[in-house]
Tab-separated table of C-alpha atoms in Angstrom:
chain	number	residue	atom	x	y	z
A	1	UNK	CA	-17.608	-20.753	-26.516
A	2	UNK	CA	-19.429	-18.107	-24.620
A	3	UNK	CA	-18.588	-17.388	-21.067
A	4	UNK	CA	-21.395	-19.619	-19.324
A	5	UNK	CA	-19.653	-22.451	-21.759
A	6	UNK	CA	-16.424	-21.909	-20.744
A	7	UNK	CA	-18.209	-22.326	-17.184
A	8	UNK	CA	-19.896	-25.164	-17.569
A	9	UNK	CA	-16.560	-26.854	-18.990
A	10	UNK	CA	-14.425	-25.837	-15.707
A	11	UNK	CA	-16.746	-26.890	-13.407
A	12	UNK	CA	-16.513	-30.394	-15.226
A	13	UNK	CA	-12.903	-30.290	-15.312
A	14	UNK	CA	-12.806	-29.141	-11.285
A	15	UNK	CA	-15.284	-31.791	-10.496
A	16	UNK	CA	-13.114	-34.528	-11.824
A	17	UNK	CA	-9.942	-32.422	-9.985
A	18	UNK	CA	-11.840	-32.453	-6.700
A	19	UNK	CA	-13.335	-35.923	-6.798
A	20	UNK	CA	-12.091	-38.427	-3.907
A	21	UNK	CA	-14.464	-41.308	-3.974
A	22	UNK	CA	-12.899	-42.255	-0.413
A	23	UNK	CA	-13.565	-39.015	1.129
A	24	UNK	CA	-15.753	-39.719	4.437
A	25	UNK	CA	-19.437	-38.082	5.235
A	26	UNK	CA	-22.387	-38.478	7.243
A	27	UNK	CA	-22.916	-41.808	5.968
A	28	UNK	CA	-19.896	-43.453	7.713
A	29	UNK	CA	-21.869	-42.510	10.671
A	30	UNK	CA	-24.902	-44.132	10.357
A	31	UNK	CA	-25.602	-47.494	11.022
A	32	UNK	CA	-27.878	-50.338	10.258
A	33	UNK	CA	-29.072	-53.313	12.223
A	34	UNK	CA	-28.573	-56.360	10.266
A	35	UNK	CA	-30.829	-59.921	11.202
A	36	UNK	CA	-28.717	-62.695	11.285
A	37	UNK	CA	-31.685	-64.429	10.163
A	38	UNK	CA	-33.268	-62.035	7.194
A	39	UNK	CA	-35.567	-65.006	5.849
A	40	UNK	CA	-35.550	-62.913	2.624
A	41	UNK	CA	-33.664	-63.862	-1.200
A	42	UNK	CA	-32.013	-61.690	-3.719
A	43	UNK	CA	-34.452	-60.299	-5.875
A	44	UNK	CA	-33.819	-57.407	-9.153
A	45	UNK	CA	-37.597	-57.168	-8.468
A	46	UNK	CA	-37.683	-55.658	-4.817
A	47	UNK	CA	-35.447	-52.519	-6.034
A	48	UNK	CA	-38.007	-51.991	-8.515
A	49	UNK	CA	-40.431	-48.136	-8.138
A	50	UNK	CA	-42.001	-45.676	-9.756
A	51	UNK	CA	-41.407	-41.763	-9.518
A	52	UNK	CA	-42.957	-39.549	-11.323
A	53	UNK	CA	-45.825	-41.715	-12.870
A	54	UNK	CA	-43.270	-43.939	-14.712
A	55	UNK	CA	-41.513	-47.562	-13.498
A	56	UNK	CA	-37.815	-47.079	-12.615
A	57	UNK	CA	-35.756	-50.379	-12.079
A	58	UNK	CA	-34.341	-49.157	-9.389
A	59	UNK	CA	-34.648	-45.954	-6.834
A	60	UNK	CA	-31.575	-44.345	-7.243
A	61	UNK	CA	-31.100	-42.601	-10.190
A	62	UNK	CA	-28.052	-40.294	-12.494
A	63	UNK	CA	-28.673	-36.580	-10.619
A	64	UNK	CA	-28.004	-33.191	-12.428
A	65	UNK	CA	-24.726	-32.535	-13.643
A	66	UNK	CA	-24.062	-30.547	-16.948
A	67	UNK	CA	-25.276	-29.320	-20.035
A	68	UNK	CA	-24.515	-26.093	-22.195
A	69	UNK	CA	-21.192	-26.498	-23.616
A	70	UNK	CA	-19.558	-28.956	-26.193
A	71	UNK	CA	-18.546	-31.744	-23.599
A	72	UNK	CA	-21.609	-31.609	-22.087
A	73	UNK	CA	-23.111	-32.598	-25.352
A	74	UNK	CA	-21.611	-35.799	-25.333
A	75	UNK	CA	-22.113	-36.807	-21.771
A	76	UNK	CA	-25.127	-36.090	-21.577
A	77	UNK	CA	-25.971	-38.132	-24.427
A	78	UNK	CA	-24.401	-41.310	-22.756
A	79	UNK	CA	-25.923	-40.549	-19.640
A	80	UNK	CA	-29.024	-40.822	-21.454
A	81	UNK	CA	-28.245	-44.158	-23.197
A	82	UNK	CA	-27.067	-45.195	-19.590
A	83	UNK	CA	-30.368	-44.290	-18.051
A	84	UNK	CA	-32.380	-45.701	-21.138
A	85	UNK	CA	-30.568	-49.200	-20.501
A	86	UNK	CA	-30.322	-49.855	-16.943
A	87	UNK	CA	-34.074	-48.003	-16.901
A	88	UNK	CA	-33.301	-45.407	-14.017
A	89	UNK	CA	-33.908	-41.429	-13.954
A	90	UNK	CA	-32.046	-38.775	-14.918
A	91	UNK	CA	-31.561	-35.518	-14.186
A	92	UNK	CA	-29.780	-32.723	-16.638
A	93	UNK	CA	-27.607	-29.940	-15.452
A	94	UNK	CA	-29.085	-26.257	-15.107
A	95	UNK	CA	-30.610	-25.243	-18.440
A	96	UNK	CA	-31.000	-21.933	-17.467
A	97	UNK	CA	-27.988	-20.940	-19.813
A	98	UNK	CA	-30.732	-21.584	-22.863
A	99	UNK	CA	-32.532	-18.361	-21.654
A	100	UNK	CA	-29.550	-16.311	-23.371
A	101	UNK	CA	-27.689	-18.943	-25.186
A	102	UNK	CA	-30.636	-21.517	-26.906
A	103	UNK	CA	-28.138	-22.730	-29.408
A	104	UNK	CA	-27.030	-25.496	-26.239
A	105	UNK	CA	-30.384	-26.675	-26.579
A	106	UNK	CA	-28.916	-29.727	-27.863
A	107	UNK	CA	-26.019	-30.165	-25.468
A	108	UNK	CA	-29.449	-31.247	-23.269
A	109	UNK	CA	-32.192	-32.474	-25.644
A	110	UNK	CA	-29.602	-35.347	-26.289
A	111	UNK	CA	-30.538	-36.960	-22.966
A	112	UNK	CA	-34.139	-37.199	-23.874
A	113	UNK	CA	-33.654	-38.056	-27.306
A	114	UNK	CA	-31.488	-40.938	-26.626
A	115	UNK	CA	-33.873	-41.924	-23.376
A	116	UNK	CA	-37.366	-41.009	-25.646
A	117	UNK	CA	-39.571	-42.872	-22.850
A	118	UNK	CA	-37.616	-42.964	-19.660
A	119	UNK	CA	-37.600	-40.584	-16.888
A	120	UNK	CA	-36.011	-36.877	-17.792
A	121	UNK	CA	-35.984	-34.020	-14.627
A	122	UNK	CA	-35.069	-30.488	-15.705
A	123	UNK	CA	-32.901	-28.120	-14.053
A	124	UNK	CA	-33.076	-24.348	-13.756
A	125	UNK	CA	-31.706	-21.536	-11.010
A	126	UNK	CA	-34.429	-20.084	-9.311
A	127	UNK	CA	-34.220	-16.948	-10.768
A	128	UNK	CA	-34.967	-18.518	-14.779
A	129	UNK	CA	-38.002	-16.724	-15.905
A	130	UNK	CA	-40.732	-18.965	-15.468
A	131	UNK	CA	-41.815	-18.570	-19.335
A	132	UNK	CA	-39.103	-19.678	-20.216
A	133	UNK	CA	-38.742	-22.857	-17.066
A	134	UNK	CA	-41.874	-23.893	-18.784
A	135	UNK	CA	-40.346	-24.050	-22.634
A	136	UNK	CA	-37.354	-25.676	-20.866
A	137	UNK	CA	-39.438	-28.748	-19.821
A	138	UNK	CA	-41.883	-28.517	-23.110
A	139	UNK	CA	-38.739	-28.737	-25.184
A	140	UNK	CA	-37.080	-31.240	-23.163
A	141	UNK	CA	-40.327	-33.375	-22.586
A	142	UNK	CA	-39.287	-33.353	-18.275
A	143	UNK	CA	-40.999	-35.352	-15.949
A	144	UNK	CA	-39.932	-32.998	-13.507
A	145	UNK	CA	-38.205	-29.678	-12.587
A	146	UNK	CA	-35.263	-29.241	-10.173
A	147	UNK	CA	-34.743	-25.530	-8.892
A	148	UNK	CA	-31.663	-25.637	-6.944
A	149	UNK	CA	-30.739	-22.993	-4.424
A	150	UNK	CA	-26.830	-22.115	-4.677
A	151	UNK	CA	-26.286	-19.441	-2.471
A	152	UNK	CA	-23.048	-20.235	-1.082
A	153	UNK	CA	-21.482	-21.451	-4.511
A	154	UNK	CA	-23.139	-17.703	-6.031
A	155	UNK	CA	-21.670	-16.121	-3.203
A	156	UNK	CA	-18.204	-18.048	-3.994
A	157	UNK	CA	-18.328	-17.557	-7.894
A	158	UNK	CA	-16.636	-14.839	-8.984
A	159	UNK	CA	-19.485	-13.860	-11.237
A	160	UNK	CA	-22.299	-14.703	-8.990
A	161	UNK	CA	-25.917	-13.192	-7.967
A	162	UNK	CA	-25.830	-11.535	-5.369
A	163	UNK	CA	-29.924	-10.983	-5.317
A	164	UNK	CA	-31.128	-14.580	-3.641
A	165	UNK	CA	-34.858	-13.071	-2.976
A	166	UNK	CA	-36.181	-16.053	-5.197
A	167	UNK	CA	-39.650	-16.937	-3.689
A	168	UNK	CA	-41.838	-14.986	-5.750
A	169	UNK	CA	-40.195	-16.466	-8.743
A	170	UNK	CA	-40.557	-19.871	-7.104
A	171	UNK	CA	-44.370	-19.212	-7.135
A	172	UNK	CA	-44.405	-18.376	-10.444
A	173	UNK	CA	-42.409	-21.079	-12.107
A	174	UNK	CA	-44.601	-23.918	-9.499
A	175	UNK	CA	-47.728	-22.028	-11.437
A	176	UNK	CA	-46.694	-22.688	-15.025
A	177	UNK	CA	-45.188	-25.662	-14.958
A	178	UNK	CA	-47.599	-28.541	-15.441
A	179	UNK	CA	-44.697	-31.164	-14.115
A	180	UNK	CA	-43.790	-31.555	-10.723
A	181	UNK	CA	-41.621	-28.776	-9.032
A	182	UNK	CA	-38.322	-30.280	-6.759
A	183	UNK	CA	-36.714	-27.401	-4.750
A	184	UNK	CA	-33.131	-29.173	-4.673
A	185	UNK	CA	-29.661	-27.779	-2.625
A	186	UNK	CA	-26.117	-27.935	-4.411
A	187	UNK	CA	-24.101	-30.149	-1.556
A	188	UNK	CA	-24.891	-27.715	1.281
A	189	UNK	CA	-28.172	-29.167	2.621
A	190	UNK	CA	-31.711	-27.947	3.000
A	191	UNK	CA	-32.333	-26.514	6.133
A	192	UNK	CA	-35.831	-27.560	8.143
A	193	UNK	CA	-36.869	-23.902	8.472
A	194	UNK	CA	-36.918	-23.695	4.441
A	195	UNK	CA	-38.185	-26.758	3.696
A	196	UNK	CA	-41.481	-26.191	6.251
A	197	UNK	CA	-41.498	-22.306	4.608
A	198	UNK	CA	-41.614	-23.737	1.408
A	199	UNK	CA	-44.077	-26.495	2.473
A	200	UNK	CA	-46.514	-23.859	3.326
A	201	UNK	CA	-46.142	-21.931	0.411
A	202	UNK	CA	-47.329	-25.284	-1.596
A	203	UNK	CA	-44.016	-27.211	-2.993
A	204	UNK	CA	-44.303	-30.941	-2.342
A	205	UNK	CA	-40.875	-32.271	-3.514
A	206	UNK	CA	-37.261	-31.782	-1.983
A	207	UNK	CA	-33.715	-33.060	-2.997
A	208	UNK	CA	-31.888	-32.068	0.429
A	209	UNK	CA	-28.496	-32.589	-1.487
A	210	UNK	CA	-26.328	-32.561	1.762
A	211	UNK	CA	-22.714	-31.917	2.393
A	212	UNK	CA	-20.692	-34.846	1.817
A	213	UNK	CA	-20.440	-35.106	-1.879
A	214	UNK	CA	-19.321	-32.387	-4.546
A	215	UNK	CA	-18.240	-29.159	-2.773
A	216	UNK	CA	-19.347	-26.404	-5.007
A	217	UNK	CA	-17.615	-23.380	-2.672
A	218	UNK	CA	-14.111	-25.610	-3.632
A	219	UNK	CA	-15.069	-25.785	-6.696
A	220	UNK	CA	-15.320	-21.521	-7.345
A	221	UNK	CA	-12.987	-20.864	-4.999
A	222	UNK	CA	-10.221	-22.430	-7.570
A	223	UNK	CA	-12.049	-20.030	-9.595
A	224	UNK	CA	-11.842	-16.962	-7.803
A	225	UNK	CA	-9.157	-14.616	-6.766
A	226	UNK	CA	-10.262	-13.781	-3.381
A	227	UNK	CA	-9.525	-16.390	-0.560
A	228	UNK	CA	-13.150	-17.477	0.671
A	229	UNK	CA	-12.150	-20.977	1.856
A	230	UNK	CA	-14.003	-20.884	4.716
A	231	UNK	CA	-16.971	-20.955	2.711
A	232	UNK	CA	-16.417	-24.688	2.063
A	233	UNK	CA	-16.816	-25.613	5.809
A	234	UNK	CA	-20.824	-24.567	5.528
A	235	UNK	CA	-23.877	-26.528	4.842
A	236	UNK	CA	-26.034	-29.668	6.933
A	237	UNK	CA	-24.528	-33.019	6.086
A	238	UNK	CA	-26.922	-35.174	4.080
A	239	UNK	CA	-28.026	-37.465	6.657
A	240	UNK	CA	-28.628	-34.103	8.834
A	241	UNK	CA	-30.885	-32.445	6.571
A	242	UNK	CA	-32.997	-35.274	5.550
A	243	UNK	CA	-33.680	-35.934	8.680
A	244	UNK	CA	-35.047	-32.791	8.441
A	245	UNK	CA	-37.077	-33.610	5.696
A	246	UNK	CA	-38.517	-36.361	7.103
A	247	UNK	CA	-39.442	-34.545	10.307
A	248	UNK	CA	-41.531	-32.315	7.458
A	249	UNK	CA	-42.927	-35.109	6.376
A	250	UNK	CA	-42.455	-34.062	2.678
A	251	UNK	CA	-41.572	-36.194	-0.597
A	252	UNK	CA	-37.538	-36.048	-0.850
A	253	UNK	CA	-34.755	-37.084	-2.140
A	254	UNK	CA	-31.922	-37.842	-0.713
A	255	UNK	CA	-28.572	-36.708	-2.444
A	256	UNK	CA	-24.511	-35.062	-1.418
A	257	UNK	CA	-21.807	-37.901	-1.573
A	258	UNK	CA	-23.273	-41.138	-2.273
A	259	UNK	CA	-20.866	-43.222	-3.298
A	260	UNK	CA	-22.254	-46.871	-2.827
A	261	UNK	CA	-25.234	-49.092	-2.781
A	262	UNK	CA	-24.671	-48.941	1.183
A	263	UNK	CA	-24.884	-45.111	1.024
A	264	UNK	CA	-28.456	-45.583	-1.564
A	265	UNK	CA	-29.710	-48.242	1.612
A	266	UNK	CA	-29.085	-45.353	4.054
A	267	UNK	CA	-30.978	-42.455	1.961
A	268	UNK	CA	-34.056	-45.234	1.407
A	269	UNK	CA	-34.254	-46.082	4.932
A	270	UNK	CA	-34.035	-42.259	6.097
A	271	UNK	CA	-37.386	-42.103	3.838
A	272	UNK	CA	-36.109	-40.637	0.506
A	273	UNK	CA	-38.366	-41.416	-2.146
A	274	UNK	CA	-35.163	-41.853	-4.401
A	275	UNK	CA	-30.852	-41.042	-4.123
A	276	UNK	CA	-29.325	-39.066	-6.158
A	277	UNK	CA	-26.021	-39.884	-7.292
A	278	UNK	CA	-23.756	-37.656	-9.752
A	279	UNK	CA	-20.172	-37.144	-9.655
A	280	UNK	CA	-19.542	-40.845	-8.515
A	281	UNK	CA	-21.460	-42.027	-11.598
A	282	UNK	CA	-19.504	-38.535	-13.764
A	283	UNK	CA	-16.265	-39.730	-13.100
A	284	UNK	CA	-16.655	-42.923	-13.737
A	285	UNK	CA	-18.103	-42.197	-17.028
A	286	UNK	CA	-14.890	-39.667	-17.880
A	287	UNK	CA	-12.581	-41.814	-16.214
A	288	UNK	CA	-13.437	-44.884	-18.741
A	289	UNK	CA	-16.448	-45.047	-20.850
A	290	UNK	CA	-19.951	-45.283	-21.237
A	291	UNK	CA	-19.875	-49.510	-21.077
A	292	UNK	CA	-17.829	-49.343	-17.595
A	293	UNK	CA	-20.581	-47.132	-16.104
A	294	UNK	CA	-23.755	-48.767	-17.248
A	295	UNK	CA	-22.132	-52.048	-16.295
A	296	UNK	CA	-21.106	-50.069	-12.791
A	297	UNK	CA	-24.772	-49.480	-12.944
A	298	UNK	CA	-25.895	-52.365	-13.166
A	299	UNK	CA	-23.478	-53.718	-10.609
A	300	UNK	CA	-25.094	-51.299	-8.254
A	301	UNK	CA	-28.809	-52.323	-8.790
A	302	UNK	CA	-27.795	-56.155	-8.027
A	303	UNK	CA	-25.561	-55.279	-4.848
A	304	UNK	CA	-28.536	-53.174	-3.533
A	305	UNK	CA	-30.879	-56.113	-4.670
A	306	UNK	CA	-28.285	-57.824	-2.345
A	307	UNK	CA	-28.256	-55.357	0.394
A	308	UNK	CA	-32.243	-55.722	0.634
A	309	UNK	CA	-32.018	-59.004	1.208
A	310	UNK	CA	-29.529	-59.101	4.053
A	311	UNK	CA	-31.566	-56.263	5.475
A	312	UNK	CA	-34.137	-58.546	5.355
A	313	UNK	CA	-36.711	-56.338	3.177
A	314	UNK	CA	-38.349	-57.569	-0.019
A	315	UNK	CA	-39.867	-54.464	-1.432
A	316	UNK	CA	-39.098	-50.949	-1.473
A	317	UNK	CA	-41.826	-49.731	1.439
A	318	UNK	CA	-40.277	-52.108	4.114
A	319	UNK	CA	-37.646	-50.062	3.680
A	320	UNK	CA	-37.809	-47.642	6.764
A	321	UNK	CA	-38.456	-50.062	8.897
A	322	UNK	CA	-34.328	-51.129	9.241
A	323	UNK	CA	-33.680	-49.654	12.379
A	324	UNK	CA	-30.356	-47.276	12.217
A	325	UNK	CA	-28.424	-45.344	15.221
A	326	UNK	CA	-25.585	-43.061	14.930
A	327	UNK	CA	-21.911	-42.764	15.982
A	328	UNK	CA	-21.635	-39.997	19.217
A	329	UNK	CA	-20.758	-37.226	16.837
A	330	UNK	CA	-23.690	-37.133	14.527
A	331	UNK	CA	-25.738	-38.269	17.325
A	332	UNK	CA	-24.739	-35.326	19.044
A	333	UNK	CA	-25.484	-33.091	16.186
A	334	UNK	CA	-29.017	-34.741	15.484
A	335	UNK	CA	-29.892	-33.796	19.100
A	336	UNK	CA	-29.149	-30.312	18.654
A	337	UNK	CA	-30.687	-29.732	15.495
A	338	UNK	CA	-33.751	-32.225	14.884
């Protein structure tokens, strides 16, 4: 394998290391206020969207994880058989690595050929030619295209960028792409100053991708040599920064340690469009098998079903209308920030 394989494959393995699907976030400390008397029944039918000009079954979906190595092959091809059967998005790793290496094509064209009508959203670093962002989501047939900004994790890798003056390449890439354009963080949050920047300069979409979830500045720290462990404290916490987005007034998505259909209720009623959730949904896949996470899957779409109707909602745009509060501490930082 080349280098960026080799990569791919230890970020994978240091995922999985890293993972603690009890480990607390912003989530814990947000709240929801229940009626006793919700007047409301169970329905698979109220979870039911679209995004991106298609019909999801639900609105979370499988968010970007991997792709460009030999066991991202065949993950990626179950995710896609997962996302084909339980009929929810899903979004590939960075592809970027096919600008040098297009041999992995396949390690990510498995998705969409095993999910030939369902919802597919690209990946690339916002530095990916956008020639070659725009044969990523021909070849791929994408819905969409994710550009994440990774400073911190580039700044903690020990091969990193170390140029982050993206924008102009933004602009290009938003210009040749004929799919919508989602500028999406890697678990350390979009900030609101960005996200009204970037508002101005025409992009529509956002995937906040909070702190909470995945900590990429862990994950290349085991990586590097140098002791930047104080990296890992940065970032907004999820509920922080799309709070932000909603004070934009933007499409978003709401993504960085979801780890329940409590957490998916919470992202929905801070007005995400959608959740993201990957490394829950990664390691359960690794951890057992394709069958135990589309039946996980499923699970999920019923207890959210579930959590609608104690919530007393029946469709997805009564969503925001659950009232939520906060514990003193995120309170706290809400007032300071937002």
């Amino acid at each position: 394998m080349s280098k960026r394989s080799e990569r791919k494959e230890e970020h994978l393995a240091l995922a999985q290391m890293f993972f603690n699907k009890k480990k607390s976030n912003s989530f814990d400390q947000m709240q929801l206020l229940r009626p006793a008397l919700p007047e409301t029944k169970v329905d698979l039918n109220s979870i039911q969207t679209s995004l991106f000009g298609k019909q999801v079954a639900a609105p979370f979906f499988i968010n970007a994880m991997t792709g460009g190595s030999t066991k991202s092959l065949g993950i990626n091809r179950a995710l896609g058989e997962v996302a084909r059967k339980t009929k929810i998005a899903l979004a590939l790793g960075s592809a970027s690595i096919l600008v040098k290496e297009k041999d992995q094509l396949e390690s990510f064209d498995v998705a969409r050929e095993a999910n030939p009508d369902g919802i597919v959203i690209a990946n690339v670093n916002p530095a990916t030619p956008a020639s070659s962002s725009k044969e990523i989501v021909e070849q791929l047939q994408a819905d969409a295209l994710q550009i994440h900004l990774n400073t911190v994790q580039e700044i903690a890798m020990p091969e990193g960028d170390r140029n982050f003056t993206w924008l102009e390449n933004l602009q290009k890439i938003r210009q040749t792409v004929t799919v919508p354009v989602i500028i999406k963080e890697v678990g350390f949050g979009l900030d609101q100053a960005t996200i009204h920047h970037l508002k101005n300069e025409g992009f529509t979409w956002f995937d906040v991708a909070g702190k909470g979830g995945t900590n990429f500045a862990e994950i290349e720290n085991s990586r590097n040599q140098l002791d930047l462990s104080y990296l890992e404290e940065l970032g907004l916490s999820t509920v922080i920064s799309a709070l932000m987005a909603q004070k934009e007034a933007v499409n978003f998505i709401v993504s960085g340690g979801v780890r329940n259909p409590l957490d998916v209720l919470k992202g929905l009623v801070l007005g995400g469009k959608a959740v993201g959730v990957a490394n829950t949904f990664l390691q359960a896949l690794t951890e057992h098998d394709q069958d135990y996470l589309l039946q996980m899957i499923k699970n999920w779409q019923q207890q959210l079903a579930a959590l609608f109707a104690v919530y007393g909602v029946s469709e997805i745009k009564q969503v925001t209308k659950i009232k939520s509060y906060f514990d003193l501490p995120l309170k706290t930082e809400i007032e300071q920030l937002i």
